[in-house]
Amino acid sequence: MRTLSWSGGGLGSLIDQEAAFSFQQLTISSVAVTLTATVGLNNAHRAVITCETNPIRFRYDGTNPTSTVGHILYPADKLILEGRVNISNFSAIRASTATDDAVLMITYETI
């Protein structure tokens, strides 16, 4: 398993003080989707995302990825996304090499 971490800055030593408050299972298909937790998405300071099945492409700059353009996340990879703006801007799509939809497991954390 690989762990990838993108930081919105400013958290530093606060990382160890994060507390989980919401969970989401998200299916990723051939149309880009954003994170849609029903409880407190705007309060999230960090999202821990694991890819369960099939690779995805993602971006967190406010632009949707395509099936061939964006960072790639493979099954069993973990992405730690930090910062409210990065979490709000995150979007994902099934990678062109995927044979079926992908599933992400996401835990949202706050200080």
Coordinates of N, CA and C in Angstrom, one line a residue:
M1 N 0.8 -1.2 0.0 CA 0.0 0.0 0.0 C 0.9 1.2 0.0
R2 N 0.5 2.2 -0.8 CA 1.2 3.5 -0.8 C 0.4 4.5 -0.1
T3 N 1.0 5.4 0.6 CA 0.3 6.5 1.2 C 0.7 7.8 0.5
L4 N -0.2 8.6 0.0 CA 0.1 9.9 -0.7 C -0.6 10.9 0.2
S5 N 0.1 12.0 0.4 CA -0.4 13.1 1.2 C -0.2 14.5 0.6
W6 N -1.3 15.2 0.5 CA -1.3 16.6 0.0 C -1.8 17.5 1.1
S7 N -1.0 18.5 1.4 CA -1.4 19.4 2.5 C -1.8 20.8 2.0
G8 N -2.8 21.3 2.6 CA -3.2 22.7 2.4 C -2.4 23.6 3.2
G9 N -1.5 23.1 3.9 CA -0.6 24.0 4.7 C -1.2 24.4 6.0
G10 N -0.4 24.8 7.0 CA -0.8 25.3 8.2 C -1.2 24.3 9.3
L11 N -1.2 23.0 9.0 CA -1.6 22.1 10.0 C -0.5 21.6 10.9
G12 N 0.7 21.3 10.2 CA 1.9 20.9 11.0 C 1.6 19.9 12.0
S13 N 1.9 20.2 13.3 CA 1.8 19.3 14.4 C 0.3 19.0 14.8
L14 N -0.6 19.7 14.2 CA -2.0 19.4 14.5 C -2.5 18.1 13.9
I15 N -1.8 17.5 13.0 CA -2.2 16.3 12.4 C -2.6 15.2 13.4
D16 N -1.8 15.1 14.4 CA -2.1 14.1 15.4 C -3.3 14.4 16.3
Q17 N -3.9 15.6 16.2 CA -5.0 15.9 17.0 C -6.4 15.9 16.2
E18 N -6.3 15.3 15.0 CA -7.5 15.2 14.2 C -8.4 14.2 14.7
A19 N -9.7 14.4 14.6 CA -10.8 13.4 15.1 C -11.7 13.1 14.0
A20 N -12.0 11.8 13.7 CA -12.9 11.4 12.7 C -14.3 11.8 13.1
F21 N -15.1 12.3 12.2 CA -16.5 12.7 12.5 C -17.5 12.2 11.4
S22 N -17.0 11.7 10.3 CA -18.0 11.3 9.2 C -17.3 10.3 8.3
F23 N -18.1 9.5 7.7 CA -17.5 8.4 6.8 C -18.4 8.4 5.5
Q24 N -17.8 8.1 4.4 CA -18.5 8.0 3.1 C -17.9 6.9 2.3
Q25 N -18.8 6.1 1.6 CA -18.4 5.2 0.6 C -18.9 5.8 -0.7
L26 N -18.0 5.9 -1.7 CA -18.3 6.7 -2.9 C -17.9 5.8 -4.1
T27 N -18.9 5.6 -5.0 CA -18.6 4.8 -6.3 C -18.1 5.8 -7.3
I28 N -17.0 5.5 -8.0 CA -16.4 6.3 -9.0 C -16.6 5.7 -10.4
S29 N -17.3 6.4 -11.3 CA -17.6 5.8 -12.6 C -17.0 6.7 -13.7
S30 N -17.6 6.7 -14.8 CA -17.1 7.4 -16.0 C -17.4 8.9 -16.1
V31 N -18.0 9.5 -15.0 CA -18.3 10.9 -14.9 C -17.6 11.4 -13.6
A32 N -16.9 12.5 -13.7 CA -16.2 13.0 -12.5 C -17.2 13.3 -11.4
V33 N -16.8 13.0 -10.1 CA -17.7 13.3 -9.0 C -16.9 13.9 -7.9
T34 N -17.5 14.7 -7.0 CA -16.9 15.3 -5.9 C -17.3 14.6 -4.6
L35 N -16.6 15.0 -3.5 CA -17.0 14.4 -2.2 C -18.3 15.0 -1.8
T36 N -19.1 14.1 -1.2 CA -20.5 14.5 -0.9 C -21.0 14.1 0.4
A37 N -20.1 14.1 1.4 CA -20.5 13.6 2.7 C -21.7 14.5 3.2
T38 N -22.7 13.8 3.8 CA -23.9 14.5 4.2 C -23.8 15.3 5.5
V39 N -22.8 15.0 6.3 CA -22.6 15.6 7.6 C -21.3 16.4 7.6
G40 N -21.4 17.7 7.6 CA -20.2 18.6 8.0 C -19.0 18.6 7.0
L41 N -19.3 18.4 5.7 CA -18.1 18.4 4.8 C -17.3 19.7 4.9
N42 N -18.0 20.8 5.2 CA -17.3 22.1 5.3 C -16.5 22.2 6.5
N43 N -16.7 21.3 7.5 CA -15.9 21.3 8.7 C -14.7 20.4 8.7
A44 N -14.5 19.7 7.6 CA -13.4 18.7 7.5 C -12.1 19.4 7.2
H45 N -11.1 19.1 8.0 CA -9.7 19.6 7.9 C -8.9 18.6 7.1
R46 N -9.3 17.3 7.2 CA -8.5 16.2 6.5 C -9.5 15.1 6.1
A47 N -9.2 14.5 4.9 CA -9.9 13.4 4.4 C -8.9 12.3 4.2
V48 N -9.2 11.1 4.7 CA -8.4 9.9 4.5 C -9.2 9.1 3.5
I49 N -8.6 8.9 2.3 CA -9.3 8.2 1.2 C -8.5 7.0 0.8
T50 N -9.2 5.8 0.8 CA -8.6 4.6 0.3 C -9.3 4.2 -0.9
C51 N -8.6 3.7 -1.9 CA -9.1 3.1 -3.1 C -9.3 1.6 -3.0
E52 N -10.5 1.2 -3.0 CA -10.8 -0.3 -2.8 C -10.7 -1.1 -4.0
T53 N -11.2 -0.6 -5.1 CA -11.3 -1.4 -6.4 C -11.0 -0.5 -7.6
N54 N -10.2 -1.0 -8.5 CA -10.0 -0.3 -9.8 C -9.4 1.1 -9.6
P55 N -8.4 1.5 -10.5 CA -7.8 2.8 -10.3 C -8.7 4.0 -10.7
I56 N -8.4 5.1 -10.1 CA -9.1 6.3 -10.4 C -8.0 7.4 -10.8
R57 N -8.5 8.5 -11.4 CA -7.7 9.7 -11.6 C -8.4 10.8 -10.7
F58 N -7.6 11.6 -10.1 CA -8.2 12.7 -9.3 C -7.4 14.0 -9.4
R59 N -8.1 15.1 -9.1 CA -7.5 16.4 -9.0 C -8.2 17.1 -7.8
Y60 N -7.4 18.1 -7.3 CA -8.0 18.9 -6.2 C -7.7 20.4 -6.4
D61 N -7.6 20.8 -7.6 CA -7.4 22.2 -8.0 C -8.7 22.9 -8.5
G62 N -9.8 22.2 -8.4 CA -11.1 22.8 -8.8 C -11.5 22.4 -10.2
T63 N -10.6 21.7 -10.9 CA -10.9 21.2 -12.3 C -11.1 19.7 -12.3
N64 N -12.1 19.3 -13.0 CA -12.4 17.8 -13.0 C -11.3 17.1 -13.8
P65 N -10.9 15.9 -13.3 CA -10.0 15.1 -14.0 C -10.7 14.4 -15.2
T66 N -9.9 13.8 -16.1 CA -10.5 13.0 -17.1 C -10.0 11.6 -16.9
S67 N -10.4 10.6 -17.6 CA -9.9 9.2 -17.4 C -8.5 9.0 -17.7
T68 N -7.8 10.0 -18.3 CA -6.4 9.9 -18.6 C -5.5 11.1 -18.1
V69 N -6.2 12.1 -17.5 CA -5.4 13.2 -16.9 C -5.8 13.5 -15.5
G70 N -4.8 13.5 -14.6 CA -5.0 13.7 -13.2 C -4.1 12.8 -12.5
H71 N -4.0 13.0 -11.2 CA -3.2 12.0 -10.3 C -3.9 10.7 -10.3
I72 N -3.1 9.6 -10.3 CA -3.7 8.3 -10.3 C -3.6 7.7 -8.9
L73 N -4.7 7.0 -8.5 CA -4.8 6.3 -7.2 C -5.2 4.8 -7.5
Y74 N -4.3 3.9 -7.1 CA -4.6 2.5 -7.4 C -5.2 1.8 -6.2
P75 N -5.9 0.6 -6.5 CA -6.4 -0.1 -5.4 C -5.4 -0.4 -4.3
A76 N -5.8 -0.2 -3.0 CA -5.0 -0.3 -1.8 C -4.2 0.9 -1.5
D77 N -4.2 1.9 -2.4 CA -3.5 3.2 -2.1 C -4.3 4.0 -1.1
K78 N -3.7 4.8 -0.3 CA -4.3 5.7 0.6 C -3.9 7.1 0.3
L79 N -4.8 8.0 0.2 CA -4.6 9.5 0.0 C -5.0 10.2 1.2
I80 N -4.1 11.0 1.8 CA -4.5 11.9 2.9 C -4.5 13.3 2.4
L81 N -5.7 13.8 2.3 CA -5.9 15.2 1.7 C -6.2 16.1 2.8
E82 N -5.4 17.2 2.9 CA -5.5 18.2 4.0 C -5.9 19.5 3.5
G83 N -6.7 20.2 4.3 CA -7.1 21.6 4.0 C -8.5 21.6 3.4
R84 N -9.4 22.5 3.9 CA -10.8 22.6 3.5 C -10.9 22.8 2.0
V85 N -10.1 23.7 1.5 CA -10.2 24.0 0.0 C -9.9 22.8 -0.8
N86 N -8.8 22.1 -0.5 CA -8.4 20.9 -1.2 C -9.5 19.9 -1.1
I87 N -10.1 19.7 0.0 CA -11.2 18.7 0.2 C -12.4 19.1 -0.7
S88 N -12.7 20.4 -0.6 CA -13.9 20.8 -1.4 C -13.6 20.7 -2.9
N89 N -12.4 20.9 -3.3 CA -12.0 20.9 -4.7 C -11.8 19.5 -5.3
F90 N -11.7 18.5 -4.4 CA -11.4 17.1 -4.9 C -12.5 16.6 -5.8
S91 N -12.0 16.0 -6.9 CA -13.0 15.3 -7.8 C -12.2 14.1 -8.4
A92 N -13.0 13.1 -8.7 CA -12.4 11.8 -9.2 C -13.2 11.2 -10.3
I93 N -12.5 10.4 -11.1 CA -13.2 9.7 -12.2 C -12.5 8.3 -12.4
R94 N -13.2 7.4 -12.9 CA -12.6 6.1 -13.1 C -11.5 6.2 -14.2
A95 N -10.3 5.6 -13.9 CA -9.2 5.7 -14.8 C -9.5 4.9 -16.1
S96 N -8.8 5.3 -17.2 CA -9.1 4.7 -18.5 C -8.7 3.2 -18.5
T97 N -7.8 2.8 -17.6 CA -7.4 1.4 -17.5 C -8.3 0.6 -16.7
A98 N -9.2 1.2 -16.0 CA -10.2 0.4 -15.1 C -11.2 -0.4 -15.9
T99 N -11.4 -1.6 -15.5 CA -12.4 -2.4 -16.2 C -13.8 -2.3 -15.6
D100 N -13.9 -1.6 -14.5 CA -15.2 -1.5 -13.8 C -15.2 -0.2 -12.9
D101 N -16.3 0.1 -12.3 CA -16.3 1.2 -11.4 C -15.4 1.0 -10.3
A102 N -14.9 2.1 -9.7 CA -14.0 2.0 -8.5 C -14.9 2.4 -7.3
V103 N -14.4 2.0 -6.1 CA -15.0 2.4 -4.8 C -14.0 3.1 -3.9
L104 N -14.3 4.2 -3.4 CA -13.5 4.9 -2.4 C -14.1 4.9 -1.1
M105 N -13.3 4.7 0.0 CA -13.8 4.8 1.4 C -13.1 6.1 1.9
I106 N -13.9 6.9 2.5 CA -13.4 8.2 2.9 C -13.8 8.5 4.4
T107 N -12.9 8.8 5.2 CA -13.1 9.3 6.6 C -12.8 10.8 6.7
Y108 N -13.7 11.6 7.2 CA -13.5 13.0 7.3 C -13.1 13.3 8.8
E109 N -12.1 14.1 8.9 CA -11.6 14.5 10.2 C -11.5 16.0 10.4
T110 N -11.6 16.4 11.7 CA -11.6 17.8 12.1 C -10.7 17.9 13.3
I111 N -10.3 19.1 13.6 CA -9.5 19.4 14.8 C -10.4 19.4 16.0

